[in-house]
Short mmCIF file of C-alpha atoms in Angstrom, two decimals:
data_model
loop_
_atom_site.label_atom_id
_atom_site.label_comp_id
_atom_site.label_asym_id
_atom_site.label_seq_id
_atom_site.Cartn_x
_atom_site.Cartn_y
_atom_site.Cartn_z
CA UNK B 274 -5.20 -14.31 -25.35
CA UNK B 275 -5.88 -16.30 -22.00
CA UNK B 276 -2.54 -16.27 -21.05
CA UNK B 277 -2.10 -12.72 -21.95
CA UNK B 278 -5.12 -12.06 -19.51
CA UNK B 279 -3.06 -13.97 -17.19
CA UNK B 280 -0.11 -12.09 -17.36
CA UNK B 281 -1.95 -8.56 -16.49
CA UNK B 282 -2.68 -9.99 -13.70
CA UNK B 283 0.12 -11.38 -12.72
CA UNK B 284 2.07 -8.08 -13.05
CA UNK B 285 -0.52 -5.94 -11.93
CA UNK B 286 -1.22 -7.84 -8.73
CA UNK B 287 2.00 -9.35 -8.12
CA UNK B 288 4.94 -8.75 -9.52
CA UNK B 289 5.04 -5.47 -10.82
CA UNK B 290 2.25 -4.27 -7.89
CA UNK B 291 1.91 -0.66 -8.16
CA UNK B 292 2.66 0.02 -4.27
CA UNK B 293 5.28 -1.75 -3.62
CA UNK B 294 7.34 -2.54 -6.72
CA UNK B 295 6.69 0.56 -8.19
CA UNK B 296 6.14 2.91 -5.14
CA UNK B 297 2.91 4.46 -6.04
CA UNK B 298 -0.12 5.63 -4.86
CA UNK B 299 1.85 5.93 -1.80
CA UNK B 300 0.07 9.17 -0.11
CA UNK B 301 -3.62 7.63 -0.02
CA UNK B 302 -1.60 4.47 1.04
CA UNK B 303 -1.16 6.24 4.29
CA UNK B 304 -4.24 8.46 4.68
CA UNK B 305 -7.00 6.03 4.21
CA UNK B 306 -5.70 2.50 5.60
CA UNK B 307 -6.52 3.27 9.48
CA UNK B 308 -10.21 1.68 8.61
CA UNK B 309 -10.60 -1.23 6.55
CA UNK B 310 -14.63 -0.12 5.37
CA UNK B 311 -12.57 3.21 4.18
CA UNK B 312 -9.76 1.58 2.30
CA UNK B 313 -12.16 -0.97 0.20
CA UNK B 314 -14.30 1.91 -0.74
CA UNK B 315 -11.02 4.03 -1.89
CA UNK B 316 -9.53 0.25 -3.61
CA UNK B 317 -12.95 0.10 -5.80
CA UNK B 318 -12.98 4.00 -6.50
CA UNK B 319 -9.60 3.46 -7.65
CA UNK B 320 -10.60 -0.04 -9.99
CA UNK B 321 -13.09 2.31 -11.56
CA UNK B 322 -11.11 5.17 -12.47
CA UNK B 323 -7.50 3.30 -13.45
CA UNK B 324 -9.96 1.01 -15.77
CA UNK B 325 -12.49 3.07 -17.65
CA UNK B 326 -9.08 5.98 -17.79
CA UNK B 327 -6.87 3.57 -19.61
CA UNK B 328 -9.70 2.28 -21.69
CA UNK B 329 -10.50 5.77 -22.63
CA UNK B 330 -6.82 7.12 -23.18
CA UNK B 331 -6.27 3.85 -25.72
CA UNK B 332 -9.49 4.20 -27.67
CA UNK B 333 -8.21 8.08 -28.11
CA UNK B 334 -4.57 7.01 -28.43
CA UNK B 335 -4.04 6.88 -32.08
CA UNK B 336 -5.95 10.61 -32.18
CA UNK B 337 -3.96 12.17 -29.81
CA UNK B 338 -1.38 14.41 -30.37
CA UNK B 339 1.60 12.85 -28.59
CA UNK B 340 2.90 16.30 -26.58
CA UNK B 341 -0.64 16.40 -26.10
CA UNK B 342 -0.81 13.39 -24.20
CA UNK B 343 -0.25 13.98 -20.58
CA UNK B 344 -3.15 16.83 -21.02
CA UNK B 345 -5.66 14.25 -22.34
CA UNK B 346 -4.96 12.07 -19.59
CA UNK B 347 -5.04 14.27 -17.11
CA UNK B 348 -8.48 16.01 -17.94
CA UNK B 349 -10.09 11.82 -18.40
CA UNK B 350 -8.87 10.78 -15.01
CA UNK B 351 -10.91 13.76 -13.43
CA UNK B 352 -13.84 13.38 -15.39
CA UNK B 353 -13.57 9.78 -13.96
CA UNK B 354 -12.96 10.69 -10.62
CA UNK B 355 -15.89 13.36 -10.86
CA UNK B 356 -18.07 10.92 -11.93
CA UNK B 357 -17.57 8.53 -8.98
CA UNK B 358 -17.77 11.24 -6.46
CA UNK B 359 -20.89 12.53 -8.00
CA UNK B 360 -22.34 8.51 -7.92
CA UNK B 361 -21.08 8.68 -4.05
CA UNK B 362 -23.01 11.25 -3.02
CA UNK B 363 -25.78 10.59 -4.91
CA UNK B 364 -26.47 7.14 -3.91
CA UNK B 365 -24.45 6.44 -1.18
CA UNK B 366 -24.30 9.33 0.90
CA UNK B 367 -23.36 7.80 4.25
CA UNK B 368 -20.30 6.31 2.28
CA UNK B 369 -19.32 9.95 0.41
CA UNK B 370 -19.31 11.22 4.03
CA UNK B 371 -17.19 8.92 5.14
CA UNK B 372 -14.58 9.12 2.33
CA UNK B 373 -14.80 13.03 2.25
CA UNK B 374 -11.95 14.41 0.45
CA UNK B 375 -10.21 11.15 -0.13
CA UNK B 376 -12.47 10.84 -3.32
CA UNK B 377 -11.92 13.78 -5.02
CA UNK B 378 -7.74 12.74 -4.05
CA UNK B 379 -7.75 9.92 -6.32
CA UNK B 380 -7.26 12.36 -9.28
CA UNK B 381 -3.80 12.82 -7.65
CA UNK B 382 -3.02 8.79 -7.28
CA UNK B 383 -0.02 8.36 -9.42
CA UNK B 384 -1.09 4.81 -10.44
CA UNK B 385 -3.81 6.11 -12.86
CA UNK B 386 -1.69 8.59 -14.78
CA UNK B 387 1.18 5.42 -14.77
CA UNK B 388 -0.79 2.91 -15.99
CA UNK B 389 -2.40 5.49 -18.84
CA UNK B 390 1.16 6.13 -19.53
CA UNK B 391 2.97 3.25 -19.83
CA UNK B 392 0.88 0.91 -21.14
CA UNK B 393 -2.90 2.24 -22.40
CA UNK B 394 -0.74 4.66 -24.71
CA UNK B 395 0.66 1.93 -26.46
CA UNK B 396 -2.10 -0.88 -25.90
CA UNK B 397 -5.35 -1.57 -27.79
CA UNK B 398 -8.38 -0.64 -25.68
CA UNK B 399 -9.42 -4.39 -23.67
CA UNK B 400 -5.73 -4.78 -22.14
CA UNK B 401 -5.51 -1.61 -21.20
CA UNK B 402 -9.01 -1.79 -19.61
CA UNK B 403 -7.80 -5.04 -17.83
CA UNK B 404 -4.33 -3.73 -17.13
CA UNK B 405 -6.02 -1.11 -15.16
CA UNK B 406 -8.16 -3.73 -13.00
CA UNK B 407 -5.24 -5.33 -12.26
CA UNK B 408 -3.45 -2.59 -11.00
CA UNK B 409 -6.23 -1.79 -9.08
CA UNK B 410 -6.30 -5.10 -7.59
CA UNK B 411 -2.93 -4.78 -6.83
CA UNK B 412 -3.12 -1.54 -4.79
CA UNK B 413 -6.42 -2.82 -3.44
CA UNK B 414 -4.37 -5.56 -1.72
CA UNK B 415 -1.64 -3.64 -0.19
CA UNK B 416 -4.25 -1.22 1.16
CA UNK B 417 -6.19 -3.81 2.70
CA UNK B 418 -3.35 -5.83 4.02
CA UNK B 419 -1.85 -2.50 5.98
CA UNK B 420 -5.63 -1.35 7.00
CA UNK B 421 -6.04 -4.82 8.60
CA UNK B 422 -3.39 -4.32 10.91
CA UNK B 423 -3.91 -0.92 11.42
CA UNK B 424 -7.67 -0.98 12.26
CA UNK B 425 -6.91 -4.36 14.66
CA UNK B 426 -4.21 -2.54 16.06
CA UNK B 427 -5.69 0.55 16.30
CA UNK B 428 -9.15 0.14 16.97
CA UNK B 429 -9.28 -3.44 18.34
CA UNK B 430 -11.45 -4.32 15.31
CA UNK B 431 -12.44 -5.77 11.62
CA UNK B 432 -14.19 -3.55 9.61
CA UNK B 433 -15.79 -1.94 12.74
CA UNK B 434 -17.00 -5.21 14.10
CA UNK B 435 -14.93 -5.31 17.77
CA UNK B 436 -13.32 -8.65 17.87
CA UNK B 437 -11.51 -8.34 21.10
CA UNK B 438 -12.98 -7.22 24.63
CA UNK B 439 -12.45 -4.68 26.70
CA UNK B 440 -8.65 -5.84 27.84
CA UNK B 441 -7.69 -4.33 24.27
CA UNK B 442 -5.81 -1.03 24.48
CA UNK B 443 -5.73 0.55 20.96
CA UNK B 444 -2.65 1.74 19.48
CA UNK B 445 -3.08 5.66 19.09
CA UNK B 446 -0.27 5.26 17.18
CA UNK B 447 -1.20 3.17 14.71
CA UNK B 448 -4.63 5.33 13.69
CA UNK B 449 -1.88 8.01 13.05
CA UNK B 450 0.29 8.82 10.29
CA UNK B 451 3.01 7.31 11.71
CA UNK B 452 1.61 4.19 11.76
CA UNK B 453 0.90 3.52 8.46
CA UNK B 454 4.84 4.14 7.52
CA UNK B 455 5.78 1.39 9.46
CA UNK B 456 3.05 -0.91 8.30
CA UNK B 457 4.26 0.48 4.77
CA UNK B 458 7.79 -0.21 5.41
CA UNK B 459 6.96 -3.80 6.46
CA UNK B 460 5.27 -4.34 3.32
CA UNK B 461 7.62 -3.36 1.02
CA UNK B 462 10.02 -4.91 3.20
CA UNK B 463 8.13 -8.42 2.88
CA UNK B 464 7.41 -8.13 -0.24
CA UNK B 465 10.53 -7.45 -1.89
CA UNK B 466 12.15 -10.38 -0.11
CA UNK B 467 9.53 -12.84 -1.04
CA UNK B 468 7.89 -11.98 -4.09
CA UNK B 469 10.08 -12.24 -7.18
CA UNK B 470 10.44 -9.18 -9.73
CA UNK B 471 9.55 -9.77 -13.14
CA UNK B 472 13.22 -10.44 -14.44
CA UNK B 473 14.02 -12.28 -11.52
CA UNK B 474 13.06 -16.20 -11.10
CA UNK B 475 12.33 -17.49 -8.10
CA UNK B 476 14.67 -18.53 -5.68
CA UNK B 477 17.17 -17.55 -9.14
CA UNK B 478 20.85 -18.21 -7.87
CA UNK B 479 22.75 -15.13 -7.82
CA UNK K 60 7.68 32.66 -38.23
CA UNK K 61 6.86 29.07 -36.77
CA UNK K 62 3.69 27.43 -38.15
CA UNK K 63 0.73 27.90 -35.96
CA UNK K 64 -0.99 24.62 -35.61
CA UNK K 65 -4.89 24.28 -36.01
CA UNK K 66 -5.10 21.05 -34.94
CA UNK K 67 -4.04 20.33 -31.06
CA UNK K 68 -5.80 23.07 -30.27
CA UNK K 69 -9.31 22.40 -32.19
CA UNK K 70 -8.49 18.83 -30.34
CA UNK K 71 -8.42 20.13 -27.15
CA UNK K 72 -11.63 22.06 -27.32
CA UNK K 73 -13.32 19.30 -28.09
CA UNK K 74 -12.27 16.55 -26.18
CA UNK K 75 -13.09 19.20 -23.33
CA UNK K 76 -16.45 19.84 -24.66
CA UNK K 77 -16.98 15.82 -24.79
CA UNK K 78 -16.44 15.35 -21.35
CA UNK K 79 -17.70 18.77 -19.81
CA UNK K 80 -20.64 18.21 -21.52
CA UNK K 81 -20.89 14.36 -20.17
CA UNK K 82 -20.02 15.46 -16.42
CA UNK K 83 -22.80 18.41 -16.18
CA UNK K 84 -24.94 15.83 -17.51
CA UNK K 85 -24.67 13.61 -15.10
CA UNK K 86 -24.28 16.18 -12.58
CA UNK K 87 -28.04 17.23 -13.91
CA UNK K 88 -29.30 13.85 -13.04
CA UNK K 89 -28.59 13.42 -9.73
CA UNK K 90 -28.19 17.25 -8.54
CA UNK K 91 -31.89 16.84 -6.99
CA UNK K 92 -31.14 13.60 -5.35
CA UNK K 93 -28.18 14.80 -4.10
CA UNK K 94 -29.47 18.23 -2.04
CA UNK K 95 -32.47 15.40 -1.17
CA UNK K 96 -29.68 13.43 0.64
CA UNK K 97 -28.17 16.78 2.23
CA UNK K 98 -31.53 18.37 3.44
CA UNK K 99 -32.77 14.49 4.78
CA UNK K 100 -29.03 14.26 6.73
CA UNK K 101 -29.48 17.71 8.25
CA UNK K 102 -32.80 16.94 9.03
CA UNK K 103 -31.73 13.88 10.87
CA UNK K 104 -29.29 15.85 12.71
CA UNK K 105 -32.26 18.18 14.07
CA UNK K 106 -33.91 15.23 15.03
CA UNK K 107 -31.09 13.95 16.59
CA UNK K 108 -30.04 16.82 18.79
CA UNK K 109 -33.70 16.76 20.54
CA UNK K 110 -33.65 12.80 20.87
CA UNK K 111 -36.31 12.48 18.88
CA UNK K 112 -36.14 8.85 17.35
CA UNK K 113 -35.96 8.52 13.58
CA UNK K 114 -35.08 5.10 12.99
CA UNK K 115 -37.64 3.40 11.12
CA UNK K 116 -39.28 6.70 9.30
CA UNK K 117 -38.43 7.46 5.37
CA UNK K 118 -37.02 10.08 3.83
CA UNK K 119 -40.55 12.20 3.47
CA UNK K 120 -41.82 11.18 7.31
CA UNK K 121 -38.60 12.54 8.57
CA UNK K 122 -39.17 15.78 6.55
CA UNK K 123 -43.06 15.83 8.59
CA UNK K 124 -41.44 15.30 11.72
CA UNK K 125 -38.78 18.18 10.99
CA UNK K 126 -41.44 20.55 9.63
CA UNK K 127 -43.77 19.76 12.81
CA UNK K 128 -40.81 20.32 15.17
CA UNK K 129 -38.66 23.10 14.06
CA UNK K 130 -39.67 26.63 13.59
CA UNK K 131 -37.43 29.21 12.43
CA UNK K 132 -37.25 32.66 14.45
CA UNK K 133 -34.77 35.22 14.40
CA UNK K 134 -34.08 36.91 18.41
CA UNK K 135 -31.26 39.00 19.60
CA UNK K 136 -30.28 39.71 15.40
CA UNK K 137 -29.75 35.75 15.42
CA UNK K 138 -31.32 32.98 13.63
CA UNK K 139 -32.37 29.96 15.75
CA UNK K 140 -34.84 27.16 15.31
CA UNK K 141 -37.59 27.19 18.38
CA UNK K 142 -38.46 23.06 19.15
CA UNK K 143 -42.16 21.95 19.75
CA UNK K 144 -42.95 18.14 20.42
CA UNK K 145 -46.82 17.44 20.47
CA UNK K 146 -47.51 21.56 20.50
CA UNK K 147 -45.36 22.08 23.70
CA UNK K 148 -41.94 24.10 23.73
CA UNK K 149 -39.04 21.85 24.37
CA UNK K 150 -36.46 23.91 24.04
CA UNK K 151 -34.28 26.06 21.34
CA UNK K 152 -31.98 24.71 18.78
CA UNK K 153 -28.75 27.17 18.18
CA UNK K 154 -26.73 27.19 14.97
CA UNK K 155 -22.92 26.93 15.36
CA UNK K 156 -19.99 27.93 12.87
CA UNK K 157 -16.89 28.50 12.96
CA UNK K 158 -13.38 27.00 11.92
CA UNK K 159 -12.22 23.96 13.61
CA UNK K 160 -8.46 22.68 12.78
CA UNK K 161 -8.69 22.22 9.52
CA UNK K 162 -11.31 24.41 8.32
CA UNK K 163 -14.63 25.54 9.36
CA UNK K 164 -17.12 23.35 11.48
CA UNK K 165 -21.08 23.48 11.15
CA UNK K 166 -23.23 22.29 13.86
CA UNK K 167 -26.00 22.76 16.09
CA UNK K 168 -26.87 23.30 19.67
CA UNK K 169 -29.68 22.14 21.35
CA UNK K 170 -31.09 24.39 24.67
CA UNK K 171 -33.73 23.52 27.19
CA UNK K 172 -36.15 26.27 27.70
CA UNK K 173 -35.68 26.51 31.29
CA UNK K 174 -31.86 27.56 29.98
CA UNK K 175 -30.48 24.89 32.47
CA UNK K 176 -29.16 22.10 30.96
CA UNK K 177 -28.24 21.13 27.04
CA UNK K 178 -30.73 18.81 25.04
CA UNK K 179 -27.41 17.84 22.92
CA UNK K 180 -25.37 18.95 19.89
CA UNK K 181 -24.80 17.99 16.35
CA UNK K 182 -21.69 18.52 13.74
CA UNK K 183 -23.59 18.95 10.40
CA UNK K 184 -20.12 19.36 8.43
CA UNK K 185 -16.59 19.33 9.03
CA UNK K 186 -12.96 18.37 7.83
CA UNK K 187 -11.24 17.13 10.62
CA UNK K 188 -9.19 13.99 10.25
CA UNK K 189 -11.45 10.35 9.74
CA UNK K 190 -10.32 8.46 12.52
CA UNK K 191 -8.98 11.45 14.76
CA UNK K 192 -10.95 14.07 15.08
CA UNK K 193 -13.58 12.82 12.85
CA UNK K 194 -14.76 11.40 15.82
CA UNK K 195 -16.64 14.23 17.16
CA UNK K 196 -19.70 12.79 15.30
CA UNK K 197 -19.40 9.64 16.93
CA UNK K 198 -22.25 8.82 19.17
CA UNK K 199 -19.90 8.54 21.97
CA UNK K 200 -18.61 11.72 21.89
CA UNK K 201 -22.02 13.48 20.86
CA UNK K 202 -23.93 12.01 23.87
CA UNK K 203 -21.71 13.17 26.40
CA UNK K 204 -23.53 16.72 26.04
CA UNK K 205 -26.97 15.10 26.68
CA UNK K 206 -28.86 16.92 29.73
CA UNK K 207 -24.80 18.73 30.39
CA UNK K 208 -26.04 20.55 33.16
CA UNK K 209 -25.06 24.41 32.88
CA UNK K 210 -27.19 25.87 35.09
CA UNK K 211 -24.12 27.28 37.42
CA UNK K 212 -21.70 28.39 34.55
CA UNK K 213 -19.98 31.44 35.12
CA UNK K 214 -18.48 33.20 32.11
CA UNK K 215 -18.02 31.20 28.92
CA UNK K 216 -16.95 27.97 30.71
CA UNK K 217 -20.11 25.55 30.04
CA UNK K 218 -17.84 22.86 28.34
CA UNK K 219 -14.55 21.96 29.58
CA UNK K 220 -12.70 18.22 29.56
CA UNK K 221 -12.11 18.28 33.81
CA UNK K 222 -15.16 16.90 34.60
CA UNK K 223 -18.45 15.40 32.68
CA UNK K 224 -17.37 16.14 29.14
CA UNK K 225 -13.97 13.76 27.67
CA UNK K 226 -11.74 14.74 24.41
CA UNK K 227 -11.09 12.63 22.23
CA UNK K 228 -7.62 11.06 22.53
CA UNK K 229 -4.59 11.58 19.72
CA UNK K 230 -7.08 14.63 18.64
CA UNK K 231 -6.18 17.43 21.09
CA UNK K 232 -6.84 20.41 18.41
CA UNK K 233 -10.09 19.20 17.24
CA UNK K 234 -11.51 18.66 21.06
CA UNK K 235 -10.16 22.31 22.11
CA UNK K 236 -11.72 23.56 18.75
CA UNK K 237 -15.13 22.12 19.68
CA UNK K 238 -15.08 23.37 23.42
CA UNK K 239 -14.50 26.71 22.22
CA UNK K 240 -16.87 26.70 19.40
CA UNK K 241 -19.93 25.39 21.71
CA UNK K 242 -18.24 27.85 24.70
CA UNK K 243 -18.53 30.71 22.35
CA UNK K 244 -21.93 30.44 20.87
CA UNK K 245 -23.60 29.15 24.59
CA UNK K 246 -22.07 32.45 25.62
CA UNK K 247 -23.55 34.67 22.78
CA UNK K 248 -27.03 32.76 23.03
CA UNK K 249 -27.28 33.46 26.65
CA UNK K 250 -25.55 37.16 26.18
CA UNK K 251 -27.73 38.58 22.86
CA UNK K 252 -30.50 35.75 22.29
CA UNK K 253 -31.49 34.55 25.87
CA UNK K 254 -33.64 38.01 26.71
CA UNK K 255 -35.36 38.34 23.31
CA UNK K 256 -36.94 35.10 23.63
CA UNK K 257 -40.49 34.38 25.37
#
């Protein structure tokens, strides 16, 4: 059981990320990493929904009609994603303002409807629940890592404390778009060299 | 004839019920907390736009202060709020609304009464991009339009980026958007509002 835990994890997070081994998620990848504050909030929104989702979808999995499936899925990852929004604004305005659309976006975030798919369909309800954490770890690392740069970069700070003076000239370019394809490209770039796929061992001798 | 079947369907329904029924509940919960959290950040915006300080006051002294300071009159077939601090008439606040670049902009403008220079102005909604032009409600940008003098303005031209007023860089569309909004609603309060009021 432990080292089942374990190996969630270890795909999730590592090496079977959603971002960047399975090129996910990709869109709020690039519209939310210029701030880090923004990012984290999206990461834990996502944790949240991918969890409780795939918990959901394998409690109801042995119910469900299978061409029915995708439906069911869809309609629990928006009540999820309701739900936080609804929590956002309720109790954390300041935050929902700050997110604004990006919550109601994470119904579109391709991880959620993967990880419902591929594994809470055929997994009893506490892996998938787990299975979803990790995933969400997993994107919550890449987004942080590329929002790091991009808010230093970009802003000259750390989650909008200012760590250099006034000699800093942001990078417009990073706050932009643009910028968050190249940090993107880097990562996947990075990663793929040094982190082993699941088949793969490391360092394995071709 | 194919075989209709009962059961996806019946499924379907209900699994919808489930969770409609589970979201308007929870919506019911917090629905008054949440239009408590809009009405106390619009209120703060008020505030804000006159320079009042609100700092340090909860939720229900900031609603006092509001109720105390704004009044709502209608001049010129336009609703505006008149501002009183300690009895006296500070000035006018004017609503603005219009689209911006990526869809329509709420805010508020505030007026001396001597018409001559701006007390400030306030975005109470908008959708332009976090980062970009999401900084119009950045305190940086915002205070630029304290005391803006416009008491030699000719035409619509009380805001442009030449001289006190600067745009926000990388967000050329939102700045223009803003200058004309606030160009376009100074002109119509001092064209059809300005001569109704005492």
């Amino acid at each position: 059981m432990i080292k089942g835990v374990k190996n969630i994890f270890k795909d999730g997070v590592f090496q079977d990320n959603p971002v960047y081994r399975q090129i996910l998620g990709i869109c709020s990848a690039l519209a939310v990493t210029n701030l880090l504050i923004n990012s984290f909030a999206m990461s834990l929104g996502l944790i949240f929904v991918t969890s409780f989702s795939s918990l959901t979808v394998s409690l109801l999995r042995n119910y469900t009609p299978g061409h029915l499936r995708m439906m069911v899925q869809t309609l629990i990852i928006s009540a999820y994603v309701i739900i936080v929004d609804i929590v956002l604004k309720a109790y954390f305005p300041a935050m929902s303002s700050a997110l604004g659309p990006y919550v109601g976006l994470i119904i579109t975030n391709c991880i959620i409807m993967g990880r419902c798919e591929a594994y809470a369909q055929k997994n009893k309800p506490l892996p998938s629940f787990l299975d979803g954490i990790a995933s969400g770890i997993g994107y919550m690392l890449v987004l942080m890592s590329i929002a790091l740069f991009r808010e230093f970069l970009g802003f000259g700070t750390f989650f909008g404390i200012a760590v250099v003076g006034d000699w800093w000239t942001n990078w417009i370019f990073m706050i932009m778009p643009p910028g968050a394809f190249f940090m993107l490209g880097i990562i996947l770039w990075l990663a793929n060299t040094y982190i082993p796929a699941k088949d793969e061992k490391v360092g394995g001798a071709q | 004839m194919k075989k209709m079947r009962l059961k996806p369907i019946l499924f379907m329904i209900a699994i919808t019920v489930i969770f409609t029924g589970v979201l308007a509940t929870i919506n019911e919960i917090t629905a008054e907390q949440v239009e408590l959290n809009e009405q106390a950040a619009e209120q703060r915006s008020f505030l804000n736009v006159v320079d009042l300080d609100y700092e340090n006051l909860t939720a229900e002294e900031v609603n006092q202060l509001y109720e105390e300071t704004f009044t709502e009159i209608t001049a010129g077939g336009h609703d505006l709020f008149e501002v009183h601090i300690n009895g006296d008439l500070l000035g006018y606040v004017y609503p603005m609304v219009d689209s911006a670049v990526w869809g329509e902009l709420r805010g508020i403008i505030g007026i001396h009464r001597d018409f001559e220079y701006l007390l400030g102005v306030e975005f109470l909604s908008h959708n332009e991009t976090p980062g970009l032009g999401g900084r119009i409600e950045e305190d940086e940008f915002k205070d630029q339009f304290r005391e803006l003098d416009i008491s030699d303005v000719e035409g619509d031209n009380f805001v442009d980026y030449e001289g006190e007023i600067d745009a926000i860089s990388g967000a050329t569309g939102t700045s223009n958007a803003v200058r004309n909004i606030i160009n376009n609603h100074l002109y119509e309060f001092f064209n059809e509002v300005k001569e109704e009021l005492q």
